[in-house]
């Protein structure tokens, strides 16, 4: 085949274009770094001490340290041009100013648990603000309040509370390495859900750096923005630096019960029956269900088991009569229960030995990191037994071998709080939340695709049985499959509504209004950030 002069020049032109792009990118990064140094002269600690580029020997270890999902620990995963680990607010202000000046996106990482990696991944040039150094916690026992910097973890908060008081607690999650910055901003729930609601329901003040670099508190940011960051995902509106929360009262004795049941013990009927009673229990009692598959004792096949996990705010002599009255089918007996403290009940649900040292709460990175993909759904009408039979059959498949489903009952306090009180809308009318997750340990894109397809198949199977119009999801269990913004350019209100209404229902509209007011040019953005109407109008005008 004869080569024409123009076609022979194409490879050279491509290489030249890429070289020019690399030079431009390097220049932009250098200009950004110079901007940071020039705009932090008034800081008590030089920002140069907390800047890490890809040429820095500790860059990779810092980036990887709190990445919880191995799906995003690959060579192909986009990496930030710069990581900044601020020691003070002025460092964050400098990053926001310089990022806007030099065209860098910002990602903010608290604990690294974003299910889709959006707190530390972008497909355009970007900088990660890693809040790990901003993790101070101060507790006022008399006023029952706490200030918690956004880089602290739930475990660090619980450890501090337990050190301070035996009768105070907080209604956040049970995974100790989750950062409070993202957790509270998406809602946050745990074993006190039915008694006290969400973590975000107990936020009474906050410190946030906005797009203009101003450090705002509740009074200066105004009630609209304060409403938005408590359940609407804080990363859309600025950088949350700290939360002030009201602590809650817990009894000195808390009882945890674990009741393991198998298919041979009428598991399908038990889970089916659980749906009719779990959201109607006394609010001092929460009984969740954790479904998984194990190797059968014979034949080498898989079978399904479920653990009915109960937490009761009181002694064992109180929980047994409650369960016998409302859920006698489970057959709960006293030997399945242990009296302990609230914080050790958290340990139990985090799958630590109940007698373990509380210092395990301080570990920010898990010993074993896994690949995983998760989904979430809300159930408003009891599912028929045939639905659970179908779920259990899927769990017997090879890809379901390391999968779990968590069924978390609502009711209690969750039914008393209006769905518009904060952006998190999933309140009265929801019987329970369903959260399936599939794990795997083998590397490779084909293995990942096989497991992700499995959980998508499960999600599709559940369609007739879960909430509709929209099919609701939980923002803290982020799922890009339900819709995403454009990676580049502007995203319309209509396009963002596809995923936005699933997370926020009717609260999405108010979130868009607040976003347009506080960040009109959509600087704080990612694949599932709240869009600004101003930026959409600008695109149309252009």
Coordinates of C-alpha atoms in Angstrom, one line a residue, residues 227 493 497 500-501 504-516 530-531 533:
X227 CA -29.4 22.9 55.2
X493 CA -30.5 20.3 35.3
X497 CA -32.0 15.0 37.8
X500 CA -30.2 13.6 41.7
X501 CA -33.9 12.6 42.4
X504 CA -32.7 13.4 47.2
X505 CA -36.2 13.1 45.8
X506 CA -37.9 16.5 45.8
X507 CA -35.1 18.0 47.9
X508 CA -33.0 18.0 44.7
X509 CA -34.6 21.2 43.4
X510 CA -33.7 23.1 46.6
X511 CA -30.2 21.8 46.4
X512 CA -29.8 23.1 42.9
X513 CA -31.1 26.5 44.0
X514 CA -28.5 26.6 46.9
X515 CA -25.7 25.5 44.5
X516 CA -26.6 28.2 42.0
X530 CA -25.2 19.2 42.4
X531 CA -25.4 21.3 39.2
X533 CA -28.3 26.6 36.9

